[in-house]
Short mmCIF file of C-alpha atoms in Angstrom, two decimals:
data_model
loop_
_atom_site.label_atom_id
_atom_site.label_comp_id
_atom_site.label_asym_id
_atom_site.label_seq_id
_atom_site.Cartn_x
_atom_site.Cartn_y
_atom_site.Cartn_z
CA MET A 1 18.24 -40.87 -7.35
CA GLU A 2 18.04 -39.20 -3.97
CA LEU A 3 20.03 -36.09 -3.27
CA ILE A 4 22.87 -36.59 -0.80
CA ASP A 5 22.16 -34.78 2.42
CA LEU A 6 24.55 -31.84 2.52
CA SER A 7 24.31 -30.88 6.15
CA ASP A 8 26.56 -33.69 7.42
CA ASN A 9 29.31 -32.58 5.09
CA VAL A 10 29.72 -28.96 6.01
CA GLY A 11 32.66 -27.08 4.55
CA LYS A 12 33.69 -29.48 1.85
CA GLU A 13 33.71 -27.73 -1.50
CA ALA A 14 33.87 -30.91 -3.56
CA ILE A 15 30.66 -32.07 -1.89
CA PHE A 16 28.88 -28.86 -2.88
CA ARG A 17 29.99 -29.19 -6.49
CA ASP A 18 28.86 -32.78 -6.44
CA PHE A 19 25.49 -31.61 -5.13
CA LEU A 20 25.19 -29.26 -8.13
CA ASP A 21 25.92 -32.22 -10.44
CA GLN A 22 23.17 -34.17 -8.73
CA ILE A 23 20.74 -31.29 -9.16
CA CYS A 24 21.54 -31.24 -12.90
CA ASP A 25 21.11 -35.02 -13.21
CA ARG A 26 17.87 -35.12 -11.30
CA PHE A 27 16.18 -32.15 -12.96
CA GLU A 28 17.58 -32.64 -16.48
CA LEU A 29 19.66 -29.46 -16.45
CA ASP A 30 23.03 -28.72 -18.06
CA HIS A 31 24.70 -26.53 -15.45
CA ALA A 32 24.13 -25.15 -11.98
CA ALA A 33 25.80 -22.46 -9.90
CA TYR A 34 25.43 -21.31 -6.32
CA ALA A 35 26.61 -17.97 -4.91
CA GLY A 36 25.98 -16.77 -1.39
CA VAL A 37 26.97 -13.94 0.90
CA ASN A 38 27.31 -14.53 4.65
CA PRO A 39 27.33 -11.15 6.42
CA VAL A 40 28.03 -12.83 9.81
CA SER A 41 31.40 -14.24 8.77
CA GLY A 42 31.89 -11.68 5.98
CA THR A 43 32.47 -14.36 3.38
CA ILE A 44 31.29 -14.95 -0.17
CA HIS A 45 30.79 -18.53 -1.32
CA GLY A 46 30.56 -19.71 -4.89
CA PHE A 47 30.32 -23.15 -6.48
CA VAL A 48 29.67 -23.93 -10.11
CA ASN A 49 29.79 -26.94 -12.40
CA TYR A 50 30.36 -24.92 -15.57
CA PRO A 51 33.25 -26.00 -17.84
CA ASP A 52 36.65 -24.75 -16.63
CA SER A 53 37.18 -22.76 -19.85
CA TRP A 54 34.05 -20.68 -19.18
CA LYS A 55 34.91 -20.25 -15.49
CA LEU A 56 38.34 -18.92 -16.48
CA HIS A 57 36.96 -16.55 -19.13
CA TYR A 58 34.21 -15.34 -16.76
CA THR A 59 36.78 -14.51 -14.08
CA GLN A 60 39.27 -12.94 -16.49
CA MET A 61 36.58 -10.69 -17.97
CA GLY A 62 35.41 -9.71 -14.49
CA PHE A 63 31.81 -10.66 -15.37
CA ASP A 64 31.13 -11.27 -11.69
CA ARG A 65 31.23 -7.48 -11.19
CA PHE A 66 28.12 -6.85 -13.29
CA ASP A 67 26.50 -10.17 -14.30
CA PRO A 68 22.79 -9.37 -13.75
CA THR A 69 21.99 -12.98 -12.83
CA LEU A 70 24.20 -12.32 -9.79
CA HIS A 71 23.47 -8.66 -9.09
CA LYS A 72 19.79 -8.30 -9.91
CA ALA A 73 18.18 -11.69 -9.38
CA GLY A 74 18.88 -11.60 -5.63
CA ARG A 75 16.53 -8.64 -5.21
CA SER A 76 13.50 -10.61 -6.39
CA ILE A 77 11.55 -12.89 -4.05
CA ALA A 78 10.57 -15.18 -6.92
CA PRO A 79 12.71 -17.25 -9.28
CA VAL A 80 14.00 -14.95 -12.02
CA ASP A 81 13.87 -16.35 -15.52
CA TRP A 82 16.82 -14.84 -17.37
CA ARG A 83 14.47 -13.50 -20.05
CA ARG A 84 13.46 -10.96 -17.41
CA LEU A 85 17.04 -9.64 -17.29
CA SER A 86 17.53 -9.39 -21.06
CA GLN A 87 16.74 -5.63 -21.07
CA ASP A 88 19.93 -5.09 -19.07
CA ASP A 89 22.97 -4.05 -21.18
CA ASN A 90 25.24 -6.13 -18.96
CA TYR A 91 23.16 -9.20 -19.74
CA HIS A 92 24.36 -9.14 -23.34
CA ARG A 93 27.99 -8.53 -22.34
CA VAL A 94 27.91 -11.81 -20.40
CA PHE A 95 25.72 -13.96 -22.61
CA ARG A 96 27.28 -12.94 -25.93
CA ASP A 97 30.50 -14.55 -24.67
CA ALA A 98 28.64 -17.39 -22.96
CA ALA A 99 27.29 -18.52 -26.32
CA ASP A 100 30.89 -18.93 -27.60
CA PHE A 101 31.50 -21.36 -24.75
CA GLY A 102 28.33 -23.30 -25.44
CA ILE A 103 26.57 -21.88 -22.37
CA SER A 104 22.86 -21.39 -22.97
CA GLU A 105 21.02 -18.19 -22.06
CA VAL A 106 17.97 -20.30 -21.25
CA GLY A 107 18.05 -20.34 -17.49
CA LEU A 108 16.77 -19.02 -14.20
CA THR A 109 18.05 -17.91 -10.81
CA ILE A 110 16.37 -18.76 -7.52
CA PRO A 111 17.02 -16.12 -4.87
CA VAL A 112 17.20 -17.24 -1.24
CA ARG A 113 16.97 -14.93 1.75
CA GLY A 114 18.17 -16.08 5.12
CA PRO A 115 17.37 -14.79 8.59
CA PHE A 116 20.59 -12.80 9.12
CA GLY A 117 20.65 -10.70 5.95
CA ASP A 118 22.33 -13.54 4.10
CA ILE A 119 21.45 -13.91 0.44
CA GLY A 120 22.01 -16.88 -1.83
CA MET A 121 21.33 -17.62 -5.47
CA LEU A 122 20.99 -20.93 -7.22
CA SER A 123 21.21 -20.58 -11.00
CA VAL A 124 20.40 -23.36 -13.43
CA THR A 125 20.58 -23.50 -17.21
CA ARG A 126 19.81 -25.84 -20.04
CA ASN A 127 20.42 -25.67 -23.78
CA CYS A 128 16.91 -26.14 -25.15
CA LYS A 129 13.95 -24.42 -26.78
CA LEU A 130 11.99 -22.01 -24.60
CA THR A 131 8.80 -24.05 -24.94
CA GLU A 132 10.65 -27.09 -23.61
CA TRP A 133 12.21 -24.97 -20.84
CA ASP A 134 8.86 -23.58 -19.72
CA LEU A 135 7.40 -27.07 -19.55
CA LEU A 136 10.40 -28.40 -17.61
CA THR A 137 10.63 -25.56 -15.07
CA LYS A 138 6.90 -25.57 -14.38
CA GLY A 139 7.23 -29.12 -13.06
CA ILE A 140 10.38 -28.68 -10.97
CA MET A 141 10.07 -25.15 -9.55
CA SER A 142 8.95 -26.24 -6.04
CA GLU A 143 11.76 -28.77 -5.76
CA LEU A 144 14.30 -26.25 -7.08
CA GLN A 145 13.15 -23.80 -4.40
CA SER A 146 13.71 -26.46 -1.74
CA VAL A 147 17.18 -27.47 -2.94
CA ALA A 148 18.15 -23.79 -3.28
CA VAL A 149 17.31 -23.15 0.38
CA HIS A 150 18.96 -26.43 1.42
CA ILE A 151 22.28 -25.61 -0.25
CA HIS A 152 22.12 -22.01 1.00
CA ASP A 153 21.43 -22.98 4.62
CA THR A 154 24.18 -25.57 4.54
CA VAL A 155 26.77 -23.19 3.10
CA MET A 156 25.77 -20.47 5.57
CA ARG A 157 26.21 -22.87 8.48
CA SER A 158 29.73 -23.75 7.40
CA ASP A 159 31.41 -21.46 9.93
CA SER A 160 31.09 -22.17 13.63
CA LEU A 161 29.50 -18.86 14.65
CA SER A 162 26.77 -19.13 12.04
CA LYS A 163 26.14 -22.73 13.05
CA VAL A 164 25.45 -21.62 16.60
CA LEU A 165 23.14 -18.84 15.39
CA ARG A 166 21.27 -21.24 13.16
CA GLN A 167 20.20 -23.83 15.73
CA PRO A 168 16.86 -25.27 14.57
CA ASN A 169 14.06 -23.24 16.20
CA LEU A 170 10.94 -25.39 16.01
CA SER A 171 7.50 -24.31 17.20
CA ARG A 172 5.47 -26.40 19.62
CA ARG A 173 3.21 -27.45 16.74
CA GLU A 174 6.13 -28.54 14.57
CA ARG A 175 7.55 -30.65 17.43
CA GLU A 176 4.09 -32.13 18.09
CA VAL A 177 3.69 -33.17 14.45
CA LEU A 178 7.18 -34.73 14.35
CA GLN A 179 6.46 -36.55 17.63
CA TRP A 180 3.32 -38.13 16.16
CA ILE A 181 5.22 -39.01 12.95
CA ALA A 182 7.81 -40.74 15.14
CA ALA A 183 4.92 -42.63 16.73
CA GLY A 184 3.97 -43.93 13.28
CA LYS A 185 0.87 -41.84 12.67
CA SER A 186 -0.09 -40.66 9.18
CA GLN A 187 -0.66 -37.00 8.38
CA TYR A 188 -4.42 -37.63 8.24
CA ASP A 189 -4.33 -39.29 11.67
CA ILE A 190 -2.32 -36.42 13.10
CA GLY A 191 -4.84 -33.92 11.72
CA ASP A 192 -7.61 -35.78 13.56
CA ILE A 193 -5.59 -36.04 16.77
CA LEU A 194 -4.68 -32.34 16.81
CA SER A 195 -8.02 -31.18 15.33
CA ILE A 196 -6.35 -29.37 12.46
CA SER A 197 -6.62 -29.96 8.70
CA HIS A 198 -4.21 -32.45 7.15
CA ARG A 199 -2.78 -29.67 4.99
CA THR A 200 -1.97 -27.72 8.18
CA VAL A 201 -0.16 -30.84 9.44
CA GLU A 202 1.71 -30.99 6.14
CA VAL A 203 2.83 -27.34 6.26
CA HIS A 204 4.10 -27.71 9.85
CA LEU A 205 5.92 -30.91 8.89
CA ARG A 206 7.53 -29.26 5.88
CA SER A 207 8.61 -26.26 7.94
CA GLY A 208 9.96 -28.47 10.74
CA ARG A 209 11.84 -30.63 8.26
CA GLU A 210 13.47 -27.64 6.58
CA LYS A 211 14.38 -26.04 9.92
CA LEU A 212 16.22 -29.28 10.76
CA TYR A 213 18.07 -29.00 7.42
CA ALA A 214 16.65 -32.40 6.46
CA LEU A 215 15.55 -33.47 3.00
CA THR A 216 13.34 -36.31 4.18
CA THR A 217 10.91 -36.76 7.06
CA ALA A 218 12.91 -39.74 8.34
CA GLN A 219 16.03 -37.59 8.61
CA ALA A 220 14.02 -34.88 10.34
CA VAL A 221 12.71 -37.31 12.96
CA ALA A 222 16.22 -38.67 13.58
CA ARG A 223 17.64 -35.17 14.02
CA ALA A 224 14.80 -34.02 16.23
CA ILE A 225 15.46 -37.01 18.51
CA ALA A 226 19.22 -36.35 18.48
CA LEU A 227 18.62 -32.71 19.44
CA GLY A 228 16.19 -33.71 22.20
CA LEU A 229 13.29 -31.88 20.54
CA ILE A 230 11.09 -34.99 20.60
CA TYR A 231 11.14 -38.26 22.58
CA PRO A 232 12.41 -41.51 21.09
CA LEU A 233 9.67 -44.13 21.09
CA MET B 1 -5.93 -6.27 -14.00
CA ILE B 2 -2.97 -7.28 -11.89
CA ILE B 3 0.66 -6.16 -11.97
CA VAL B 4 3.50 -7.62 -9.90
CA ILE B 5 6.04 -4.96 -8.95
CA ASP B 6 9.31 -5.88 -7.26
CA ALA B 7 12.85 -4.47 -7.03
CA LEU B 8 13.54 -5.42 -10.64
CA ASN B 9 10.78 -3.37 -12.30
CA LYS B 10 9.79 -0.77 -9.67
CA GLN B 11 11.59 2.05 -11.51
CA ASP B 12 8.99 1.69 -14.29
CA PHE B 13 5.95 2.12 -12.04
CA PRO B 14 6.61 4.86 -9.44
CA ALA B 15 3.10 6.35 -9.68
CA ILE B 16 1.43 2.98 -9.08
CA LEU B 17 3.61 2.37 -6.01
CA ASP B 18 2.83 5.83 -4.62
CA ASP B 19 -0.90 5.18 -5.06
CA MET B 20 -0.51 1.80 -3.35
CA PHE B 21 1.22 3.31 -0.30
CA ARG B 22 -1.58 5.91 -0.10
CA LEU B 23 -4.23 3.17 -0.26
CA ARG B 24 -2.44 1.34 2.56
CA ALA B 25 -2.40 4.53 4.65
CA ARG B 26 -6.17 4.92 4.26
CA VAL B 27 -6.93 1.26 5.02
CA PHE B 28 -4.46 0.35 7.77
CA GLY B 29 -4.00 3.78 9.34
CA ASP B 30 -7.44 5.38 9.02
CA ARG B 31 -9.95 2.51 8.73
CA LEU B 32 -8.35 -0.34 10.71
CA GLY B 33 -6.46 1.88 13.14
CA TRP B 34 -3.30 -0.24 13.14
CA GLU B 35 -0.21 1.38 14.62
CA VAL B 36 1.42 2.08 11.28
CA GLU B 37 3.71 4.92 10.31
CA ILE B 38 2.27 7.33 7.76
CA LYS B 39 4.43 9.95 6.05
CA ASN B 40 3.16 12.28 3.31
CA GLY B 41 -0.06 10.26 3.23
CA GLN B 42 1.81 7.03 2.51
CA GLU B 43 2.11 4.00 4.79
CA LYS B 44 5.51 2.30 4.69
CA ASP B 45 7.36 0.10 7.15
CA LYS B 46 10.80 -1.44 7.36
CA PHE B 47 9.71 -4.50 5.36
CA ASP B 48 9.09 -2.27 2.34
CA ALA B 49 12.85 -1.62 2.38
CA LEU B 50 13.58 -5.36 2.03
CA ASP B 51 12.66 -5.60 -1.65
CA PRO B 52 9.31 -7.38 -1.23
CA ALA B 53 7.04 -8.16 -4.17
CA TYR B 54 3.76 -6.26 -4.47
CA VAL B 55 0.79 -7.75 -6.24
CA ILE B 56 -1.37 -4.79 -7.21
CA GLY B 57 -4.85 -4.59 -8.73
CA LEU B 58 -5.78 -1.73 -11.08
CA ASP B 59 -9.30 -0.78 -12.17
CA ASP B 60 -10.29 -0.03 -15.76
CA ASP B 61 -9.09 3.56 -15.39
CA GLY B 62 -5.70 2.47 -14.10
CA HIS B 63 -6.32 3.41 -10.44
CA VAL B 64 -4.83 1.20 -7.71
CA VAL B 65 -7.78 -0.59 -6.10
CA SER B 66 -6.12 -3.48 -4.26
CA CYS B 67 -2.70 -4.62 -3.13
CA VAL B 68 -0.80 -7.19 -1.11
CA ARG B 69 2.86 -7.60 -0.19
CA ALA B 70 4.80 -10.89 -0.34
CA LEU B 71 8.02 -11.93 1.40
CA GLN B 72 9.84 -15.23 1.71
CA THR B 73 9.46 -16.98 5.09
CA THR B 74 13.12 -18.08 4.94
CA GLY B 75 14.25 -14.51 5.60
CA PRO B 76 13.01 -11.56 7.68
CA HIS B 77 9.24 -11.18 7.49
CA MET B 78 6.44 -9.79 9.64
CA LEU B 79 5.42 -12.93 11.55
CA SER B 80 9.03 -13.37 12.66
CA ASP B 81 9.00 -9.79 13.93
CA VAL B 82 6.20 -7.26 14.48
CA PHE B 83 3.36 -9.80 14.20
CA SER B 84 5.03 -12.28 16.56
CA SER B 85 2.28 -11.60 19.13
CA ILE B 86 -0.10 -13.54 16.86
CA LEU B 87 2.15 -16.58 17.37
CA HIS B 88 2.38 -16.08 21.16
CA GLY B 89 6.17 -16.20 21.14
CA GLU B 90 6.37 -19.36 19.04
CA PRO B 91 8.81 -19.26 16.10
CA PRO B 92 7.06 -18.79 12.73
CA LEU B 93 6.88 -21.26 9.85
CA ARG B 94 10.03 -21.25 7.74
CA SER B 95 9.93 -22.98 4.38
CA ALA B 96 11.32 -22.53 0.88
CA THR B 97 7.82 -23.12 -0.46
CA VAL B 98 5.83 -20.90 1.92
CA TRP B 99 5.50 -17.14 1.35
CA GLU B 100 4.07 -14.63 3.78
CA SER B 101 1.52 -12.16 2.52
CA THR B 102 0.74 -8.97 4.45
CA ARG B 103 -1.04 -5.62 3.92
CA PHE B 104 -3.80 -7.28 1.89
CA CYS B 105 -6.37 -4.57 1.20
CA VAL B 106 -8.91 -3.26 -1.30
CA ASP B 107 -10.18 0.27 -1.85
CA THR B 108 -13.72 0.14 -0.47
CA GLN B 109 -14.18 3.87 -1.15
CA ARG B 110 -13.52 3.71 -4.87
CA LEU B 111 -15.07 0.30 -5.50
CA GLY B 112 -18.78 -0.41 -5.60
CA ARG B 113 -20.94 -3.13 -4.13
CA GLY B 114 -22.17 -6.22 -5.96
CA THR B 115 -19.96 -8.60 -7.91
CA ALA B 116 -19.45 -6.74 -11.23
CA PRO B 117 -15.97 -5.59 -12.29
CA ASN B 118 -14.89 -2.57 -10.20
CA SER B 119 -16.72 -3.99 -7.16
CA VAL B 120 -15.03 -4.87 -3.86
CA SER B 121 -15.81 -8.55 -4.34
CA TYR B 122 -14.43 -8.67 -7.89
CA ALA B 123 -11.25 -6.74 -6.98
CA THR B 124 -10.64 -9.01 -3.98
CA CYS B 125 -11.02 -12.16 -6.06
CA GLU B 126 -8.88 -10.80 -8.88
CA LEU B 127 -6.10 -9.93 -6.41
CA MET B 128 -6.36 -13.39 -4.83
CA ILE B 129 -6.11 -15.06 -8.25
CA GLY B 130 -3.11 -12.89 -9.16
CA SER B 131 -1.34 -13.62 -5.86
CA LEU B 132 -2.00 -17.35 -5.99
CA GLU B 133 -0.94 -17.66 -9.62
CA TYR B 134 2.22 -15.61 -9.07
CA ALA B 135 3.14 -17.76 -6.06
CA ARG B 136 2.28 -21.01 -7.82
CA ARG B 137 4.37 -20.07 -10.86
CA SER B 138 7.26 -19.45 -8.45
CA GLY B 139 7.03 -22.97 -7.01
CA ILE B 140 5.34 -21.78 -3.80
CA LYS B 141 2.89 -24.27 -2.29
CA ASP B 142 1.33 -22.32 0.59
CA ILE B 143 0.82 -18.73 1.71
CA VAL B 144 0.56 -17.63 5.31
CA THR B 145 -1.38 -14.39 5.28
CA VAL B 146 -1.98 -11.85 8.03
CA ILE B 147 -5.55 -10.58 7.75
CA ASP B 148 -8.37 -9.14 9.86
CA PRO B 149 -11.65 -11.00 10.55
CA VAL B 150 -13.48 -9.01 7.85
CA MET B 151 -11.04 -10.20 5.20
CA ASP B 152 -11.30 -13.71 6.66
CA ARG B 153 -15.09 -13.62 6.09
CA VAL B 154 -14.60 -12.24 2.56
CA LEU B 155 -12.28 -15.16 1.78
CA LYS B 156 -14.76 -17.69 3.16
CA ARG B 157 -17.64 -16.16 1.21
CA SER B 158 -15.70 -16.23 -2.07
CA ASP B 159 -15.08 -19.99 -1.95
CA ASN B 160 -11.53 -19.27 -0.84
CA ALA B 161 -11.65 -20.23 2.85
CA PRO B 162 -8.28 -20.67 4.58
CA TYR B 163 -7.54 -24.34 5.25
CA GLY B 164 -6.08 -23.49 8.63
CA TYR B 165 -4.64 -20.84 10.93
CA VAL B 166 -1.44 -20.48 12.90
CA GLY B 167 -1.30 -18.82 16.30
CA LYS B 168 -4.30 -16.98 17.69
CA THR B 169 -6.45 -14.01 16.72
CA THR B 170 -4.78 -11.04 18.41
CA PRO B 171 -5.84 -7.38 18.86
CA MET B 172 -4.06 -5.05 16.46
CA GLY B 173 -5.52 -1.52 16.64
CA LYS B 174 -9.30 -1.20 16.19
CA VAL B 175 -9.66 -4.79 14.93
CA PRO B 176 -7.98 -8.15 15.62
CA ALA B 177 -5.50 -9.76 13.22
CA MET B 178 -4.94 -13.43 12.44
CA ALA B 179 -2.56 -15.57 10.36
CA ALA B 180 -4.40 -17.76 7.84
CA LEU B 181 -3.08 -20.52 5.57
CA LEU B 182 -3.93 -20.78 1.87
CA ASP B 183 -2.66 -23.44 -0.53
CA CYS B 184 -1.58 -22.27 -3.98
CA SER B 185 -3.25 -25.21 -5.70
CA GLN B 186 -4.89 -25.02 -9.12
CA GLU B 187 -8.10 -26.23 -7.42
CA ARG B 188 -8.21 -23.16 -5.18
CA ILE B 189 -7.44 -20.82 -8.08
CA ASP B 190 -10.22 -22.46 -10.12
CA ARG B 191 -12.69 -22.09 -7.23
CA VAL B 192 -12.01 -18.36 -6.89
CA ARG B 193 -12.14 -17.86 -10.67
CA ASN B 194 -15.41 -19.74 -10.77
CA PHE B 195 -16.91 -17.72 -7.92
CA ALA B 196 -15.94 -14.37 -9.46
CA GLY B 197 -16.60 -15.38 -13.07
CA ILE B 198 -13.05 -14.42 -14.04
CA GLN B 199 -11.84 -16.61 -16.88
CA GLY B 200 -9.00 -15.01 -18.82
CA GLU B 201 -5.57 -13.69 -17.97
CA VAL B 202 -5.62 -11.43 -14.90
CA PHE B 203 -2.08 -10.09 -15.37
CA ALA B 204 -1.56 -6.84 -17.25
CA ASP B 205 0.73 -6.74 -20.27
CA GLU B 206 3.75 -5.24 -18.50
CA ALA B 207 5.25 -3.58 -21.60
CA ARG B 208 1.95 -1.88 -22.45
CA LEU B 209 1.37 -0.77 -18.88
CA ARG B 210 4.90 0.66 -18.77
CA GLU B 211 4.10 2.69 -21.87
CA THR B 212 0.81 4.09 -20.51
CA GLN B 213 2.59 4.98 -17.27
CA ARG B 214 5.25 6.88 -19.20
CA VAL B 215 2.67 8.79 -21.26
CA ARG B 216 0.72 9.64 -18.10
CA PHE B 217 3.91 10.81 -16.38
CA ASP B 218 4.85 13.08 -19.28
CA ALA B 219 1.31 14.48 -19.45
CA ALA B 220 1.43 15.30 -15.74
CA LYS B 221 4.56 17.37 -16.31
CA MET B 222 3.13 19.35 -19.24
CA PRO B 223 1.38 22.31 -17.54
CA ALA B 224 4.35 23.05 -15.27
CA SER B 225 6.79 23.15 -18.17
CA SER B 226 4.58 25.39 -20.34
CA ILE B 227 4.18 27.82 -17.42
CA ARG B 228 7.95 27.79 -17.07
CA ASP B 229 8.44 28.52 -20.78
CA ASN B 230 6.03 31.45 -20.57
CA LEU B 231 7.92 32.82 -17.56
CA PHE B 232 11.22 32.61 -19.40
CA GLU B 233 9.66 34.37 -22.40
CA TYR B 234 8.38 37.12 -20.08
CA LEU B 235 11.83 37.54 -18.46
CA ARG B 236 13.47 37.65 -21.87
CA GLU B 237 11.19 40.57 -22.83
CA GLN B 238 11.91 42.31 -19.50
CA PHE B 239 15.65 41.90 -20.06
CA HIS B 240 15.57 43.56 -23.45
CA ALA B 241 13.25 46.30 -22.24
CA ALA B 242 15.46 47.04 -19.20
CA GLY B 243 16.72 50.63 -19.04
CA SER B 244 19.70 50.12 -16.67
CA ASP B 245 22.30 47.52 -15.63
CA GLU B 246 20.59 47.31 -12.27
CA GLU B 247 17.30 46.25 -13.89
CA ARG B 248 19.10 43.83 -16.18
CA ASN B 249 20.90 42.27 -13.17
CA ALA B 250 17.61 41.88 -11.31
CA VAL B 251 16.04 40.08 -14.27
CA GLU B 252 19.09 37.83 -14.59
CA ARG B 253 18.90 36.93 -10.90
CA LEU B 254 15.25 35.95 -11.27
CA ALA B 255 16.02 33.91 -14.37
CA ALA B 256 18.82 32.10 -12.54
CA GLN B 257 16.46 31.24 -9.68
CA LEU B 258 13.81 30.00 -12.08
CA HIS B 259 16.45 28.02 -13.93
CA ALA B 260 17.60 26.37 -10.71
CA SER B 261 14.08 25.44 -9.60
CA ALA B 262 13.25 24.08 -13.06
CA ALA B 263 16.35 21.90 -12.95
CA LEU B 264 15.14 20.46 -9.66
CA THR B 265 11.67 19.56 -10.82
CA THR B 266 12.24 18.24 -14.30
CA SER B 267 14.64 16.01 -16.11
CA SER B 268 14.12 17.79 -19.43
CA PRO B 269 16.90 20.08 -20.61
CA VAL B 270 16.51 23.69 -19.53
CA MET B 271 19.68 25.00 -21.13
CA ASP B 272 17.87 26.76 -23.98
CA ASN B 273 15.81 28.77 -21.51
CA ARG B 274 18.57 31.33 -21.08
CA ILE B 275 17.21 34.81 -21.45
CA HIS B 276 19.79 36.24 -23.83
#
């Protein structure tokens, strides 16, 4: 199943929660949570698909004030497996209770940093053995990174000022690659045309696609045309 | 061996970080002549305040011999800022799966020639393997790295040639700088491992390294504290031998000063160092 593109549905909380459900379905995870801070609008965003009973308990206990998956993971540049936080006293205060609600402590948090000091975190968890977890996460880490940035960018663009600030800023090379894609050329062809390696083409394409908040190359081409960044052919 | 230090574990390795900032001062300030800010013999810039990750190589004696700094390209990083001249005003790459690596350097003074462990070549390859494996484990597919032409040649010679470049080679102090692209594929890691003859785990056991750091830190404090104890013992004798209140007051004042300075320089309790 393909993930629904979030960026056409800005500001609709139900859509974000649905996106978390899709992430869980697609990557075989139990629960997902996103939290993000937008310093431009001064807002904090949070979406989870945890059971309501756990959400209520978490809020009542004020776990959000010291939960290390929220307060520490954001300072890493790499995904933080929760095992890394288990030295923290606060970790046990949260996860001792989590166990009572059937929430696993097998999980990780992907920190996202945006261009304006904005920070987001996508946390995912699954009730399974650690060996199984390690095998699973190894295979999906790149995709989790991409969906983490996608949901973060979309949430951060949900107020009008931030949307203006976050206009896609593509380099000449990224526009060139997208233009040749629109003309039906393969990445190998484009490498030959531009005299660069096909992996260089790929990295520019990936960067251009993500700057356009698109999940697929087709979406990226459509948006680039709509924004007048490339010519329709 | 390689250790990754970031905001989550940096409190455990202050001495390693200090050594790394000193190595950077010698390489980028002294040798390469980049316009970097050096304070107390350490080179730091504003990106060090943004909680980057450092991949650091240690030799067999535990000295810092190589280091590199990683930041996400989705947020503030050097190519979007101080290195933008390399890109000639073009916006940098921005991707969830691309990291930027900067301040890549090895200690050519401490390390020897050849390819044996504790040589420049070995340390460079070990650091590359550590960086690539750390990035790969994190789901990162490519690294854009700012290097000088010497490092570019070292990479090419160690079967680790960049697959491409972004922007143009641009003067940066005594030498030019360029932005090279490296994929974090298992094939590349295997090539570098093969070239350097490095087969096993390159990462240090973090718990063990934390312990050796703590022991080293305590040992470094030892002489100062024994000198302090001797001084207190001396003052205690002076206090009891004093013939007048004036002399006793003078000794007490000295003891108070010593007490205050000891409290500043050590975390160990100094309460029992009172002279009476």
